[in-house]
Amino acid sequence: MTDRHESALYWALSLLLITAATLARYWFVVSGQLNLAPDEAQYWDWSRTLQWSYYSKGPLIAFINYVGTAFLGATELGVRAGAMVGALIMQVAVLGWIGIYLKRIRTAFWTLVVLNTTMLFMAGGLLMTTDNPLLVCWLLGMICLSVTVDKGHLAAFIMLGLFLTLGITAKYTMVLFIPLALAAAFWIGRKQEMPALFWPRLLKTLGIGGLAGMLPIVIWNATNGWVGIKHVLYRGAMAGDKAKVFFELKNFPEYLGSQLGVVTPWWFVFLFIGAWLVGRQLLKRSDEPTFPWLSRPVGIILTVFFWPVWLFFLFWSLHTKVEANWSATAYPAGIMLAALAVERFTHRDPRPKWRFAWPALGAVVFILLHLQGFIPFDSPKNPVHRLMGWQDLGAQVAKAREELGGEETVFVFGSEYGVTAELGFYVPGQKRAFCLAGGRKMNQYDLWPGPDSGMQNAVFVYRGEKDKVSDRVLPLFESVDEPRVVVTAHGKRTGQTFTIFLCRGYKGVWPEQEGGSF
């Protein structure tokens, strides 16, 4: 096969892969296989009250949901449209950068294969969480940085600053981009003359972009008791009781295992093979480069944007519990490193017998993930079980609300923020639900007003089975009915179990959250 024909083949395969993956995501969402996750519902609820920032995240996720639901309605499709668009942007960006700018369409194809069969990116293309816009901005920022190093175009600096700003408003982790960009540029500049005005422009870009991203977050925190900053410090064990324990081994194995799941085990192996090969080439540990076409600046950017982030969270797991997705920003560079190793393994001579086994495994995982609604595994141990039954719960709560007088005089509240957000989305009418204060960590609902004092009754929902109502609920009402245990349905499958309490005679006083748990 000639180079021209091979190029045409990989262009066709790349475009086909992007189209097929996008259509699969759209079908998954419109088929209603899984209801919104609690965080998805919460971010949608934020979009109904646009603010400079929110308790646990910046404002970008709320604005994306606002736009999506403005066009497609307050539906699962309207909420998850942002995730599908974000996934499409990342794929097109990979194709444009590697396939067109770097002129390596075969590498671009394998990068798309890895991206679309990696758990982090597959889930990120279906669920509208803050990881999606964060990864979009991180990837586009990396691409812009490579162009500034190569060409020094002013437009690339402007776009880099824009993506840095947006990324910070998506998730605070984007702040790590600033020192990584400086480190990569310094390493590249040691043996390469940088474009004219590169350093003044880069410093201004990172400074202005960082300040612009943090400004709305700081303004909001300054007027809300700095609760968002406190939340980050507490979650990262940099404040509170957890900060007193510096070294704790028990969380390390769980975190390391979670990274195998986030990337999928075989791509995890290829990732480190690729990282080692690129690192060896950069350090000139081999007389003949493994990837002759890979420029030194691109190799440095991939290395710098993977290793420090990945190792930082790995070592941080020795201090406290680190969630699996906290290291997400390591993987835009990571999947490209994995793709380099896959391409080398697949196309070397003689051709390995099992060269298509790993893409085939990835395709199986992709198919299984997009058929969750048809896999008969209803146990709570199923990772997606918490996304089942919310719509049925909303219908059950609506019936209970009618018993008490209807939505004009009855409000709905939950025991935790996730339940509250799901009630706000799935109870017909989509009126704002409320979150019972006390006995938990603070959340966004504590910063918004409670129910109107003119309300007469309420429906309280607790996740799981409960034989009696919380002592925090009893003082708020004249009486509370006996518990009603509801086992929800999700199509033909069994959903989650909840307990509903009908609360009568609201006294008009809503409690405030007490304590300093963030």
Short mmCIF file of N, CA and C in Angstrom, two decimals, residues 106-197:
data_model
loop_
_atom_site.label_atom_id
_atom_site.label_comp_id
_atom_site.label_asym_id
_atom_site.label_seq_id
_atom_site.Cartn_x
_atom_site.Cartn_y
_atom_site.Cartn_z
N ARG A 106 -2.06 8.39 10.89
CA ARG A 106 -2.11 7.06 11.50
C ARG A 106 -2.03 7.16 13.02
N THR A 107 -1.18 8.04 13.52
CA THR A 107 -1.09 8.26 14.96
C THR A 107 -2.38 8.86 15.49
N ALA A 108 -2.96 9.78 14.71
CA ALA A 108 -4.23 10.38 15.11
C ALA A 108 -5.31 9.32 15.24
N PHE A 109 -5.34 8.38 14.29
CA PHE A 109 -6.34 7.32 14.34
C PHE A 109 -6.20 6.49 15.60
N TRP A 110 -4.98 6.08 15.93
CA TRP A 110 -4.79 5.25 17.12
C TRP A 110 -5.08 6.04 18.40
N THR A 111 -4.81 7.34 18.36
CA THR A 111 -5.17 8.17 19.52
C THR A 111 -6.69 8.20 19.70
N LEU A 112 -7.42 8.29 18.60
CA LEU A 112 -8.88 8.26 18.67
C LEU A 112 -9.39 6.91 19.17
N VAL A 113 -8.72 5.85 18.76
CA VAL A 113 -9.11 4.51 19.23
C VAL A 113 -8.97 4.42 20.74
N VAL A 114 -7.80 4.85 21.25
CA VAL A 114 -7.56 4.78 22.69
C VAL A 114 -8.53 5.70 23.43
N LEU A 115 -8.70 6.91 22.93
CA LEU A 115 -9.59 7.87 23.59
C LEU A 115 -11.01 7.33 23.71
N ASN A 116 -11.52 6.75 22.64
CA ASN A 116 -12.91 6.29 22.63
C ASN A 116 -13.13 4.96 23.34
N THR A 117 -12.05 4.31 23.77
CA THR A 117 -12.20 3.05 24.49
C THR A 117 -11.56 3.12 25.88
N THR A 118 -11.30 4.32 26.35
CA THR A 118 -10.80 4.55 27.70
C THR A 118 -11.97 4.95 28.58
N MET A 119 -12.11 4.32 29.73
CA MET A 119 -13.28 4.51 30.58
C MET A 119 -13.51 5.99 30.93
N LEU A 120 -12.45 6.70 31.26
CA LEU A 120 -12.58 8.10 31.64
C LEU A 120 -13.25 8.91 30.55
N PHE A 121 -12.79 8.75 29.31
CA PHE A 121 -13.31 9.55 28.21
C PHE A 121 -14.66 9.02 27.72
N MET A 122 -14.88 7.71 27.82
CA MET A 122 -16.19 7.18 27.44
C MET A 122 -17.27 7.70 28.38
N ALA A 123 -17.02 7.62 29.69
CA ALA A 123 -17.99 8.13 30.65
C ALA A 123 -18.13 9.64 30.54
N GLY A 124 -17.00 10.33 30.30
CA GLY A 124 -17.03 11.78 30.16
C GLY A 124 -17.81 12.26 28.96
N GLY A 125 -17.97 11.39 27.94
CA GLY A 125 -18.76 11.76 26.77
C GLY A 125 -20.24 11.47 26.92
N LEU A 126 -20.60 10.82 28.04
CA LEU A 126 -22.01 10.49 28.28
C LEU A 126 -22.60 11.26 29.46
N LEU A 127 -21.81 11.48 30.49
CA LEU A 127 -22.29 12.12 31.71
C LEU A 127 -21.79 13.56 31.76
N MET A 128 -22.71 14.50 32.02
CA MET A 128 -22.34 15.91 32.02
C MET A 128 -21.81 16.30 33.39
N THR A 129 -20.53 16.01 33.61
CA THR A 129 -19.86 16.41 34.85
C THR A 129 -18.78 17.43 34.51
N THR A 130 -18.14 17.96 35.53
CA THR A 130 -17.13 19.01 35.30
C THR A 130 -15.87 18.48 34.65
N ASP A 131 -15.66 17.15 34.67
CA ASP A 131 -14.47 16.60 34.02
C ASP A 131 -14.50 16.82 32.51
N ASN A 132 -15.68 16.83 31.92
CA ASN A 132 -15.79 16.99 30.47
C ASN A 132 -15.25 18.34 30.00
N PRO A 133 -15.79 19.48 30.46
CA PRO A 133 -15.23 20.76 30.00
C PRO A 133 -13.80 20.97 30.46
N LEU A 134 -13.43 20.41 31.61
CA LEU A 134 -12.03 20.52 32.06
C LEU A 134 -11.10 19.87 31.06
N LEU A 135 -11.41 18.65 30.64
CA LEU A 135 -10.54 17.92 29.72
C LEU A 135 -10.52 18.58 28.34
N VAL A 136 -11.65 19.13 27.92
CA VAL A 136 -11.69 19.85 26.65
C VAL A 136 -10.72 21.03 26.70
N CYS A 137 -10.80 21.83 27.77
CA CYS A 137 -9.93 23.01 27.88
C CYS A 137 -8.47 22.61 28.06
N TRP A 138 -8.23 21.54 28.78
CA TRP A 138 -6.85 21.08 29.01
C TRP A 138 -6.22 20.63 27.70
N LEU A 139 -6.95 19.82 26.94
CA LEU A 139 -6.43 19.33 25.67
C LEU A 139 -6.20 20.48 24.69
N LEU A 140 -7.17 21.37 24.56
CA LEU A 140 -7.02 22.50 23.64
C LEU A 140 -5.90 23.43 24.10
N GLY A 141 -5.72 23.56 25.41
CA GLY A 141 -4.62 24.37 25.93
C GLY A 141 -3.27 23.77 25.56
N MET A 142 -3.14 22.44 25.68
CA MET A 142 -1.90 21.77 25.28
C MET A 142 -1.60 22.01 23.81
N ILE A 143 -2.63 21.89 22.98
CA ILE A 143 -2.45 22.10 21.54
C ILE A 143 -1.99 23.53 21.25
N CYS A 144 -2.65 24.49 21.89
CA CYS A 144 -2.27 25.90 21.69
C CYS A 144 -0.85 26.15 22.15
N LEU A 145 -0.45 25.53 23.26
CA LEU A 145 0.92 25.70 23.75
C LEU A 145 1.92 25.19 22.73
N SER A 146 1.63 24.05 22.11
CA SER A 146 2.55 23.50 21.11
C SER A 146 2.68 24.43 19.91
N VAL A 147 1.57 25.08 19.54
CA VAL A 147 1.61 26.00 18.40
C VAL A 147 2.39 27.27 18.76
N THR A 148 2.24 27.74 19.99
CA THR A 148 2.99 28.94 20.39
C THR A 148 4.49 28.66 20.40
N VAL A 149 4.87 27.48 20.84
CA VAL A 149 6.29 27.11 20.85
C VAL A 149 6.83 26.98 19.43
N ASP A 150 5.99 26.46 18.55
CA ASP A 150 6.43 26.19 17.18
C ASP A 150 6.39 27.43 16.30
N LYS A 151 5.27 28.14 16.36
CA LYS A 151 5.07 29.27 15.44
C LYS A 151 5.09 30.64 16.12
N GLY A 152 4.70 30.67 17.40
CA GLY A 152 4.67 31.95 18.10
C GLY A 152 3.54 32.86 17.69
N HIS A 153 2.49 32.30 17.07
CA HIS A 153 1.38 33.13 16.61
C HIS A 153 0.65 33.77 17.79
N LEU A 154 0.33 35.05 17.65
CA LEU A 154 -0.40 35.76 18.70
C LEU A 154 -1.77 35.12 18.94
N ALA A 155 -2.42 34.67 17.87
CA ALA A 155 -3.74 34.05 18.01
C ALA A 155 -3.68 32.81 18.89
N ALA A 156 -2.58 32.06 18.79
CA ALA A 156 -2.43 30.85 19.62
C ALA A 156 -2.31 31.22 21.09
N PHE A 157 -1.60 32.32 21.38
CA PHE A 157 -1.50 32.77 22.77
C PHE A 157 -2.87 33.20 23.30
N ILE A 158 -3.62 33.91 22.46
CA ILE A 158 -4.96 34.37 22.89
C ILE A 158 -5.86 33.17 23.18
N MET A 159 -5.83 32.18 22.30
CA MET A 159 -6.66 31.00 22.51
C MET A 159 -6.19 30.22 23.74
N LEU A 160 -4.88 30.16 23.97
CA LEU A 160 -4.36 29.50 25.16
C LEU A 160 -4.89 30.18 26.42
N GLY A 161 -4.88 31.50 26.44
CA GLY A 161 -5.41 32.23 27.59
C GLY A 161 -6.89 31.99 27.79
N LEU A 162 -7.64 31.91 26.68
CA LEU A 162 -9.08 31.67 26.77
C LEU A 162 -9.38 30.30 27.35
N PHE A 163 -8.67 29.27 26.86
CA PHE A 163 -8.92 27.92 27.37
C PHE A 163 -8.48 27.77 28.81
N LEU A 164 -7.42 28.48 29.21
CA LEU A 164 -7.00 28.46 30.60
C LEU A 164 -8.08 29.07 31.49
N THR A 165 -8.63 30.19 31.07
CA THR A 165 -9.69 30.85 31.84
C THR A 165 -10.91 29.95 31.97
N LEU A 166 -11.37 29.42 30.85
CA LEU A 166 -12.55 28.56 30.87
C LEU A 166 -12.30 27.29 31.70
N GLY A 167 -11.10 26.73 31.57
CA GLY A 167 -10.79 25.51 32.31
C GLY A 167 -10.85 25.71 33.81
N ILE A 168 -10.36 26.86 34.28
CA ILE A 168 -10.40 27.15 35.72
C ILE A 168 -11.83 27.30 36.19
N THR A 169 -12.68 27.91 35.37
CA THR A 169 -14.09 28.05 35.77
C THR A 169 -14.83 26.72 35.67
N ALA A 170 -14.21 25.72 35.02
CA ALA A 170 -14.80 24.38 35.00
C ALA A 170 -14.42 23.62 36.25
N LYS A 171 -13.12 23.64 36.59
CA LYS A 171 -12.63 22.89 37.75
C LYS A 171 -11.30 23.48 38.18
N TYR A 172 -11.08 23.59 39.46
CA TYR A 172 -9.88 24.25 39.97
C TYR A 172 -8.59 23.56 39.54
N THR A 173 -8.67 22.27 39.19
CA THR A 173 -7.48 21.52 38.79
C THR A 173 -6.76 22.18 37.62
N MET A 174 -7.48 22.97 36.83
CA MET A 174 -6.89 23.62 35.65
C MET A 174 -5.75 24.56 36.05
N VAL A 175 -5.71 24.99 37.29
CA VAL A 175 -4.63 25.87 37.74
C VAL A 175 -3.28 25.19 37.58
N LEU A 176 -3.25 23.85 37.66
CA LEU A 176 -1.99 23.11 37.49
C LEU A 176 -1.39 23.31 36.10
N PHE A 177 -2.23 23.73 35.15
CA PHE A 177 -1.75 23.94 33.78
C PHE A 177 -0.66 25.01 33.75
N ILE A 178 -0.74 26.00 34.62
CA ILE A 178 0.19 27.14 34.58
C ILE A 178 1.62 26.70 34.86
N PRO A 179 1.92 26.05 35.99
CA PRO A 179 3.32 25.63 36.20
C PRO A 179 3.79 24.59 35.19
N LEU A 180 2.88 23.73 34.71
CA LEU A 180 3.28 22.74 33.71
C LEU A 180 3.67 23.40 32.40
N ALA A 181 2.91 24.41 31.99
CA ALA A 181 3.23 25.13 30.75
C ALA A 181 4.58 25.83 30.87
N LEU A 182 4.84 26.42 32.03
CA LEU A 182 6.13 27.08 32.25
C LEU A 182 7.27 26.07 32.23
N ALA A 183 7.06 24.92 32.88
CA ALA A 183 8.11 23.90 32.92
C ALA A 183 8.40 23.36 31.53
N ALA A 184 7.35 23.09 30.74
CA ALA A 184 7.53 22.58 29.39
C ALA A 184 8.27 23.60 28.52
N ALA A 185 7.85 24.86 28.62
CA ALA A 185 8.49 25.91 27.81
C ALA A 185 9.96 26.08 28.18
N PHE A 186 10.25 26.01 29.47
CA PHE A 186 11.64 26.15 29.92
C PHE A 186 12.50 24.99 29.39
N TRP A 187 11.97 23.78 29.47
CA TRP A 187 12.70 22.60 28.98
C TRP A 187 12.93 22.69 27.48
N ILE A 188 11.91 23.09 26.74
CA ILE A 188 12.04 23.22 25.28
C ILE A 188 13.07 24.30 24.94
N GLY A 189 13.02 25.41 25.68
CA GLY A 189 13.89 26.54 25.39
C GLY A 189 15.35 26.32 25.71
N ARG A 190 15.65 25.27 26.45
CA ARG A 190 17.06 25.01 26.79
C ARG A 190 17.90 24.68 25.56
N LYS A 191 17.30 24.01 24.57
CA LYS A 191 18.06 23.60 23.38
C LYS A 191 17.43 24.10 22.09
N GLN A 192 16.50 25.01 22.21
CA GLN A 192 15.80 25.48 21.01
C GLN A 192 15.51 26.96 21.15
N GLU A 193 15.75 27.70 20.10
CA GLU A 193 15.43 29.12 20.12
C GLU A 193 13.93 29.30 20.00
N MET A 194 13.36 30.04 20.93
CA MET A 194 11.92 30.23 20.95
C MET A 194 11.53 31.37 20.00
N PRO A 195 10.28 31.37 19.52
CA PRO A 195 9.83 32.44 18.63
C PRO A 195 9.95 33.81 19.30
N ALA A 196 10.02 34.84 18.50
CA ALA A 196 10.14 36.21 19.01
C ALA A 196 8.98 36.54 19.96
N LEU A 197 9.31 37.22 21.04
CA LEU A 197 8.35 37.65 22.06
C LEU A 197 7.65 36.48 22.76
#
